[in-house]
Short mmCIF file of C-alpha atoms in Angstrom, two decimals:
data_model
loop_
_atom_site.label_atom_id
_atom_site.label_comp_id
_atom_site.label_asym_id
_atom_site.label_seq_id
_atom_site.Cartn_x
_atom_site.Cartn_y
_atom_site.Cartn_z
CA UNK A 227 14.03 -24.30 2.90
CA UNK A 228 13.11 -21.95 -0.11
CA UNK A 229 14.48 -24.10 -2.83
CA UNK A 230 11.70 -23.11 -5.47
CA UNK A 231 11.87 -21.36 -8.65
CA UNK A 232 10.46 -18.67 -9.10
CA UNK A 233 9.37 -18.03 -12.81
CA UNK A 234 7.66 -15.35 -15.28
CA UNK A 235 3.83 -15.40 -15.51
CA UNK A 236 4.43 -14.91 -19.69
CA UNK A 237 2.57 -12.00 -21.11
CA UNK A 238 3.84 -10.21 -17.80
CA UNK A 239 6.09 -7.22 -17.26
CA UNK A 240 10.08 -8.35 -17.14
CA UNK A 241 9.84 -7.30 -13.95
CA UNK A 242 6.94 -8.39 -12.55
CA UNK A 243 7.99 -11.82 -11.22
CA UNK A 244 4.85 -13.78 -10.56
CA UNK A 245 5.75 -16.68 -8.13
CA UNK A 246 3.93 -20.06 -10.13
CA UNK A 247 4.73 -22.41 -6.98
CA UNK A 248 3.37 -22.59 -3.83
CA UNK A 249 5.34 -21.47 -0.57
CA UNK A 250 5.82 -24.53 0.72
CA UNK A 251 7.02 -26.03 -2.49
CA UNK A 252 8.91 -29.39 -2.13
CA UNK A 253 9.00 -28.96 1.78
CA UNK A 254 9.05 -31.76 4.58
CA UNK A 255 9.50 -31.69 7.72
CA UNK A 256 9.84 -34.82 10.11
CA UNK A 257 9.37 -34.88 14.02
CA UNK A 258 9.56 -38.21 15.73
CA UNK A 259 7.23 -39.90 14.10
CA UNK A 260 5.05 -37.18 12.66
CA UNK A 261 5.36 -36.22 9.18
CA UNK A 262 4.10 -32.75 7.65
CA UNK A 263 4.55 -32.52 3.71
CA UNK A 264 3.13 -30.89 0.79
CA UNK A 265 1.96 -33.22 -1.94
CA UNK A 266 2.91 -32.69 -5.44
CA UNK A 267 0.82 -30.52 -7.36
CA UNK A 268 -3.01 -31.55 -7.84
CA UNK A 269 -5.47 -31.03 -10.40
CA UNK A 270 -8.62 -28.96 -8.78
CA UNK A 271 -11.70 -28.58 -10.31
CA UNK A 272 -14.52 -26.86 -8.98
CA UNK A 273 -18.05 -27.70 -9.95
CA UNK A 274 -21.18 -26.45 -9.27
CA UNK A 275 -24.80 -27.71 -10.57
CA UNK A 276 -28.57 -29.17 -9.01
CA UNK A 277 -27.96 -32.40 -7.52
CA UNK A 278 -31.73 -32.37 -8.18
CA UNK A 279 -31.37 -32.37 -11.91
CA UNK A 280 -30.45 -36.51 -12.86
CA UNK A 281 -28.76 -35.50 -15.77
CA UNK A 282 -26.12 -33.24 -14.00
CA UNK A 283 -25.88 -36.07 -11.52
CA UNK A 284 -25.48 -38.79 -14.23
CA UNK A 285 -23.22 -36.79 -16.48
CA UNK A 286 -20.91 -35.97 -14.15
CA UNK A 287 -20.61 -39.48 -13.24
CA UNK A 288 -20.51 -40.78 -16.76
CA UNK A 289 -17.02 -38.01 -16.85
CA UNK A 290 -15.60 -39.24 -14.31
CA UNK A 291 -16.82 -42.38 -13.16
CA UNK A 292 -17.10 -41.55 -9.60
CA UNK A 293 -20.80 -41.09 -8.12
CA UNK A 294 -21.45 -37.54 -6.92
CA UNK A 295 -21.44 -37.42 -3.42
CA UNK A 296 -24.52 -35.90 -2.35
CA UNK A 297 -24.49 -36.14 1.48
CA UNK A 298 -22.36 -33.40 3.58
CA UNK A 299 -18.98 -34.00 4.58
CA UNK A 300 -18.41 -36.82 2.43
CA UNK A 301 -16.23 -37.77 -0.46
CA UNK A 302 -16.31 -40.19 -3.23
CA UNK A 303 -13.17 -41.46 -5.11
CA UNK A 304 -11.63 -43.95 -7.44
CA UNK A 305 -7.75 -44.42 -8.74
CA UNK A 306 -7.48 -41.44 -10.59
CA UNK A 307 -9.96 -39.21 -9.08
CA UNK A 308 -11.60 -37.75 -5.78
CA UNK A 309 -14.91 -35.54 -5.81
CA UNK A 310 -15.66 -33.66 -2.63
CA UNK A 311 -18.63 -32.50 -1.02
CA UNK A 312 -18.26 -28.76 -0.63
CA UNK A 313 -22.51 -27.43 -0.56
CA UNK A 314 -25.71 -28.34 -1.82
CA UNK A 315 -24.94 -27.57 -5.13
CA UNK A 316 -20.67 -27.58 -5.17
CA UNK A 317 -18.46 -30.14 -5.51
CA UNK A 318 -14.74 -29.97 -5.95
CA UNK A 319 -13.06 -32.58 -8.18
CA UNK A 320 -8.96 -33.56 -7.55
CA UNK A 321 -7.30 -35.02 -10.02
CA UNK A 322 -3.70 -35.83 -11.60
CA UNK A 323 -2.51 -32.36 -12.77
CA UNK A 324 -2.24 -33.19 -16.17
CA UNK A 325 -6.21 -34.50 -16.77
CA UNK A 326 -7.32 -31.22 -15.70
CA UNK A 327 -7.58 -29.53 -19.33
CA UNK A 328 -9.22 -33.18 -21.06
CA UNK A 329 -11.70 -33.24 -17.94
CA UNK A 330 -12.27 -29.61 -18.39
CA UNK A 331 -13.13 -30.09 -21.78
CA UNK A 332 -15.45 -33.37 -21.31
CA UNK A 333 -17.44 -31.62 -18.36
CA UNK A 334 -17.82 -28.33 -20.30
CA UNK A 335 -19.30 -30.32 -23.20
CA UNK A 336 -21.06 -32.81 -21.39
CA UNK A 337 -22.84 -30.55 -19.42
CA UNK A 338 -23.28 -27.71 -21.96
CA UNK A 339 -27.19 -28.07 -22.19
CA UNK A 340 -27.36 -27.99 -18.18
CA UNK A 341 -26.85 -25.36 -15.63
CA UNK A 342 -23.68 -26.31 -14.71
CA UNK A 343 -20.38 -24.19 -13.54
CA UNK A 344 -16.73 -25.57 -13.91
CA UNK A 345 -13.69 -23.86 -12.79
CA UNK A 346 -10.20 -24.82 -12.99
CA UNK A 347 -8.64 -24.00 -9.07
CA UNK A 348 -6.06 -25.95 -9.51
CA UNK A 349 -3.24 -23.41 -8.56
CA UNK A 350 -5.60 -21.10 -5.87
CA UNK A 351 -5.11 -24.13 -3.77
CA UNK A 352 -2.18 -26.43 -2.17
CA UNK A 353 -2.41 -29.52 -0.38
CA UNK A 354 -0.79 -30.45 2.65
CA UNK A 355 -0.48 -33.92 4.72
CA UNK A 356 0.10 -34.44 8.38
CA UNK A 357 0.89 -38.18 8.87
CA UNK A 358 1.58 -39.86 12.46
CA UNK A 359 0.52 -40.79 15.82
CA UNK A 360 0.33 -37.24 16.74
CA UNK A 361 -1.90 -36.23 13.30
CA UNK A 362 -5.26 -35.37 15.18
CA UNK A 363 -3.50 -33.87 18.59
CA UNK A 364 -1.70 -31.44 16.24
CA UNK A 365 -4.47 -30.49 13.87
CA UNK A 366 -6.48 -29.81 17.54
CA UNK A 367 -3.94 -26.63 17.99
CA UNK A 368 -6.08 -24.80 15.52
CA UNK A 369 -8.89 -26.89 14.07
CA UNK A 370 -12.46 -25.89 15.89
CA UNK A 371 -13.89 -29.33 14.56
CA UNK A 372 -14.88 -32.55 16.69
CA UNK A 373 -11.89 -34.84 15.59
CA UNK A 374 -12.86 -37.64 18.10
CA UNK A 375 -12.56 -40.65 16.24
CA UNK A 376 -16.31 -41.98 16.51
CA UNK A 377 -17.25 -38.88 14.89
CA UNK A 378 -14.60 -37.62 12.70
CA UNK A 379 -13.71 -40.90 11.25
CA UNK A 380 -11.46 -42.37 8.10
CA UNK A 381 -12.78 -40.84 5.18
CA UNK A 382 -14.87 -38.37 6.03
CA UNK A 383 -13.92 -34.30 4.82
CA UNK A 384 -14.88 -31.41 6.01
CA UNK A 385 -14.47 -27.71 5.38
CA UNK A 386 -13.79 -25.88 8.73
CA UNK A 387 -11.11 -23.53 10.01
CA UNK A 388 -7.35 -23.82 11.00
CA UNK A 389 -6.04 -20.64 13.29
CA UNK A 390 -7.62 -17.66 10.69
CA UNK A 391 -7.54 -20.20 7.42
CA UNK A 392 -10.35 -21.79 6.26
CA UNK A 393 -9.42 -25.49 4.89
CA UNK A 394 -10.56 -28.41 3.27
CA UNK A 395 -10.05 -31.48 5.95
CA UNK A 396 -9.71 -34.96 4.41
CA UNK A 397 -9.21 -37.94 7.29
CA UNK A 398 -7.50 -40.55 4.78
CA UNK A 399 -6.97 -42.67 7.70
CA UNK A 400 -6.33 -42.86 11.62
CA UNK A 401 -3.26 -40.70 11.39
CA UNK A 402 -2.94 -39.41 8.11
CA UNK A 403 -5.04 -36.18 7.10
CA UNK A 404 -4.75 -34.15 3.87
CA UNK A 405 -5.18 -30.50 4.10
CA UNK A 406 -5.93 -28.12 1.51
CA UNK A 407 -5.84 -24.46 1.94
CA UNK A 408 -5.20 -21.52 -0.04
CA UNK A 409 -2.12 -20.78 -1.54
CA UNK A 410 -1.66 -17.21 -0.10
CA UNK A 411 -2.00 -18.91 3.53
CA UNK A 412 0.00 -22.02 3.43
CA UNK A 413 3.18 -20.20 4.99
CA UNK A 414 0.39 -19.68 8.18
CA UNK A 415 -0.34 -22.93 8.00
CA UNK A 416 2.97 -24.09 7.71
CA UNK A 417 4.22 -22.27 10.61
CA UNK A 418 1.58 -22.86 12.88
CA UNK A 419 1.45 -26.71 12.18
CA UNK A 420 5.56 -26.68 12.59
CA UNK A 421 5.60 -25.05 16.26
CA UNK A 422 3.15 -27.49 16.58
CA UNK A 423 4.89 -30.07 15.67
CA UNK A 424 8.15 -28.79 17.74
CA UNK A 425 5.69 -28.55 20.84
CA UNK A 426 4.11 -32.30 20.79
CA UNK A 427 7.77 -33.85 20.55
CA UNK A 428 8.74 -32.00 23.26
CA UNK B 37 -18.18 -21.00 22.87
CA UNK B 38 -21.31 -21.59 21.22
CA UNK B 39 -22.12 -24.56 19.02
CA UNK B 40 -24.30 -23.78 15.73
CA UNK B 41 -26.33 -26.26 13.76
CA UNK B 42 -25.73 -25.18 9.77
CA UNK B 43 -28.78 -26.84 7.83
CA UNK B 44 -26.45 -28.19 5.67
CA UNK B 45 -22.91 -29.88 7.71
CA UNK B 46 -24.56 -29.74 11.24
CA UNK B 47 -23.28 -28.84 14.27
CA UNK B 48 -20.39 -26.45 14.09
CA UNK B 49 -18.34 -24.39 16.25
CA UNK B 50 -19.37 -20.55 16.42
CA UNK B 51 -16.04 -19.44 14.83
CA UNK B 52 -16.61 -21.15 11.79
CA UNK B 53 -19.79 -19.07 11.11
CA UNK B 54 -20.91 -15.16 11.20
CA UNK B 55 -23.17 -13.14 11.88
CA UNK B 56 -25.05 -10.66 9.60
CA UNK B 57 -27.85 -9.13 11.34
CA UNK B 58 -31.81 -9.33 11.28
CA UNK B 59 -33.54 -11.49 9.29
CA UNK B 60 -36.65 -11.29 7.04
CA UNK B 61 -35.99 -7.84 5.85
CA UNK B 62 -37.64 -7.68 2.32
CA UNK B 63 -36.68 -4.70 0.29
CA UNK B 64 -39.49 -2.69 -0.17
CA UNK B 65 -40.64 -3.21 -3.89
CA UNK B 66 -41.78 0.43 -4.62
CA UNK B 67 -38.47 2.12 -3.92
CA UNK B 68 -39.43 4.76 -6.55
CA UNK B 69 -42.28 6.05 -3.76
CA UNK B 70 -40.47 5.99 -0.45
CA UNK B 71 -39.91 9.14 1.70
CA UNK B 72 -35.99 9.48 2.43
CA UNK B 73 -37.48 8.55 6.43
CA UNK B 74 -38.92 5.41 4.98
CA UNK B 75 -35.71 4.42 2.85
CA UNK B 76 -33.49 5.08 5.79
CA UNK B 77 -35.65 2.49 8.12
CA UNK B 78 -35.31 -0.11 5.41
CA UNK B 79 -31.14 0.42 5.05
CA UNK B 80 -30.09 1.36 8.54
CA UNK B 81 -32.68 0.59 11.35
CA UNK B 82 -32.92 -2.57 12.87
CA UNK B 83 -34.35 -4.15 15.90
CA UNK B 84 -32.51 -4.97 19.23
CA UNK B 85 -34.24 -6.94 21.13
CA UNK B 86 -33.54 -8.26 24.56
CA UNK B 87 -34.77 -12.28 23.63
CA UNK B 88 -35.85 -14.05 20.84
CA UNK B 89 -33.90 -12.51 17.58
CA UNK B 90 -33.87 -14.08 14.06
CA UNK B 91 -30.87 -13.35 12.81
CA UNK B 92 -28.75 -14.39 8.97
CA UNK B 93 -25.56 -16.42 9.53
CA UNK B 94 -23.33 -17.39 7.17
CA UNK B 95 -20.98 -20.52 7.28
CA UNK B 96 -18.04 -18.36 6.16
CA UNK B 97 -15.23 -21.38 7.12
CA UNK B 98 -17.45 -24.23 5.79
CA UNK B 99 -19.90 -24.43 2.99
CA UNK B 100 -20.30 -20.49 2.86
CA UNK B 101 -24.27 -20.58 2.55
CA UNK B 102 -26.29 -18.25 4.32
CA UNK B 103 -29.30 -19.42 6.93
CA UNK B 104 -31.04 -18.21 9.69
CA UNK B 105 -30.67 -18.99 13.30
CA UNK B 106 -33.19 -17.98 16.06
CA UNK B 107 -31.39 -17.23 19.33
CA UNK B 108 -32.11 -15.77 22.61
CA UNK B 109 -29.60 -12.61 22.71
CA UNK B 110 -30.01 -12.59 26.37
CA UNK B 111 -28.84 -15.69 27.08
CA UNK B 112 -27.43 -17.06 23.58
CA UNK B 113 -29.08 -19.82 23.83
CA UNK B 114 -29.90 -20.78 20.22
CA UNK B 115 -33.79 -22.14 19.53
CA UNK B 116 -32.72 -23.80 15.95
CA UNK B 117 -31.69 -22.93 12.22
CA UNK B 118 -33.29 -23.00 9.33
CA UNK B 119 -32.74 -22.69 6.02
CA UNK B 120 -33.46 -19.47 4.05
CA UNK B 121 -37.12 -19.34 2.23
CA UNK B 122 -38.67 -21.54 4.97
CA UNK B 123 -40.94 -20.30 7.80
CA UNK B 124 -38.97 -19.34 11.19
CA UNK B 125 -39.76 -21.88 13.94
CA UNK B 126 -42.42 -21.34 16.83
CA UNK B 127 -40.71 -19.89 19.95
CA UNK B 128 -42.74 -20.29 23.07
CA UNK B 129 -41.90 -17.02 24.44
CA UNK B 130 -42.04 -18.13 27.93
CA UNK B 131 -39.52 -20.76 27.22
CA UNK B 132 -37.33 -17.58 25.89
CA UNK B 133 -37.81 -15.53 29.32
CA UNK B 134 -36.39 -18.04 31.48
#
């Protein structure tokens, strides 16, 4: 299953090998009709800021022509790009891998004259998507979070807990979720979601 | 299980949050002046009531800000949250005894 490469972190010691993939790196695993993959790499941006302040609130938009979304657990996207609500004042921005360095750039500018924070997360974080019949009954194993349909519904996000990991919960649709957790813990996750898996076709 | 209202993503399950203690502890602003007795009150002692407590949470698996919740420790029934810098709600205190 551990088909990645590991490679050299340059600047680093020769033998200090500094894994630059994420565990679960190319894996996917298929039960029935239930589908648990990790999607190729995505761009993360973290962003913090007054929603108060129009001018954050319009600049942002302006970058990346997507409206801030300012109510809790929602999210706002377009093609390219999909801006999460993550607190009052912090926002986390996913985009194609190789925009993160231009947006980078156009935010830090763009906002340079407002109190503003921008962070590329990109590699602290992997994402993960469960797809099938059995998406919300397996993401009930561990997830503390009211995934009833009339009140979790298609498109909302949340930030909530899975076993000991905190995640980011994305309902794309009826039975396809994206998670994103931490690199360090997406060998828990993995594990936990396949005896899951294993369990529900059973 | 208990179920938490955060001020800002609503109702929550208790293991998404935790608890840090008593609320509305200011640090005393003339630190320069206080007896070692006094300094220890302010860092270690703090009430345990049997009842009403207002007490900082922090949604540590959610949107990691910190609020404060007013709950019964007797019971655990929890009287409401607020969010830090605003006044703690009323309790009526006989509601809290039953």
């Amino acid at each position: 299953m551990n088909d990645q490469q590991p490679q050299v972190a340059s600047g680093s010691r020769a033998d200090a090998v500094i894994k630059t993939t994420s565990p679960a790196y190319n894996r996917k695993r298929t039960e029935g009709d239930n589908t648990l993959v990790e999607l190729p790499w995505i761009g993360k941006i973290n962003l913090r800021g007054n929603p108060e302040d129009s001018r954050f609130v319009e600049k942002i938009k302006s970058v990346i022509e997507v409206e801030l979304p300012l109510e809790s657990n929602t999210q706002h996207h377009n093609n390219s790009v999909t801006v999460y609500w993550l607190g009052p004042d912090e926002w986390l921005i996913h985009c194609k891998i190789d925009r993160v360095q231009e947006l980078m750039a156009e935010l830090g500018s763009q906002l340079s004259s407002i109190h503003h924070a921008v962070t590329d997360v990109s590699d602290y974080y992997t994402v993960l998507q469960i797809q099938g019949p059995n998406a919300t009954t397996l993401l009930r194993k561990g997830c503390p979070l009211d995934l009833h349909p009339e009140v979790f519904k298609s498109s909302h996000c949340s930030q909530t807990r899975f076993g000991h990991a905190s995640i980011l919960l994305h309902k794309l649709d009826s039975s396809t979720f994206n998670i994103q957790i931490r690199w360090s813990y997406t060998e828990y996750l993995w594990d936990y979601l396949v005896t899951a898996l294993d369990a529900v076709d059973r | 299980m208990l179920i938490i209202e955060c001020p800002w993503c609503g109702k929550r399950d208790q293991t998404e949050f935790s608890c840090h203690g008593e609320a509305h502890i200011a640090r005393p602003l003339n630190t320069e002046e206080l007896s070692e007795e006094e300094w220890g009150d302010y860092v270690f002692f703090r009430k345990n009531p049997k009842g009403l407590h207002y007490e900082r949470w922090v949604h540590a698996h959610g949107c990691r800000r910190w609020f404060n919740v007013a709950r019964n420790t007797l019971s655990d029934h929890i009287h409401g949250s607020y969010k830090p810098g605003e006044t703690p709600p009323t309790i009526d205190t006989q509601e809290v005894s039953q």
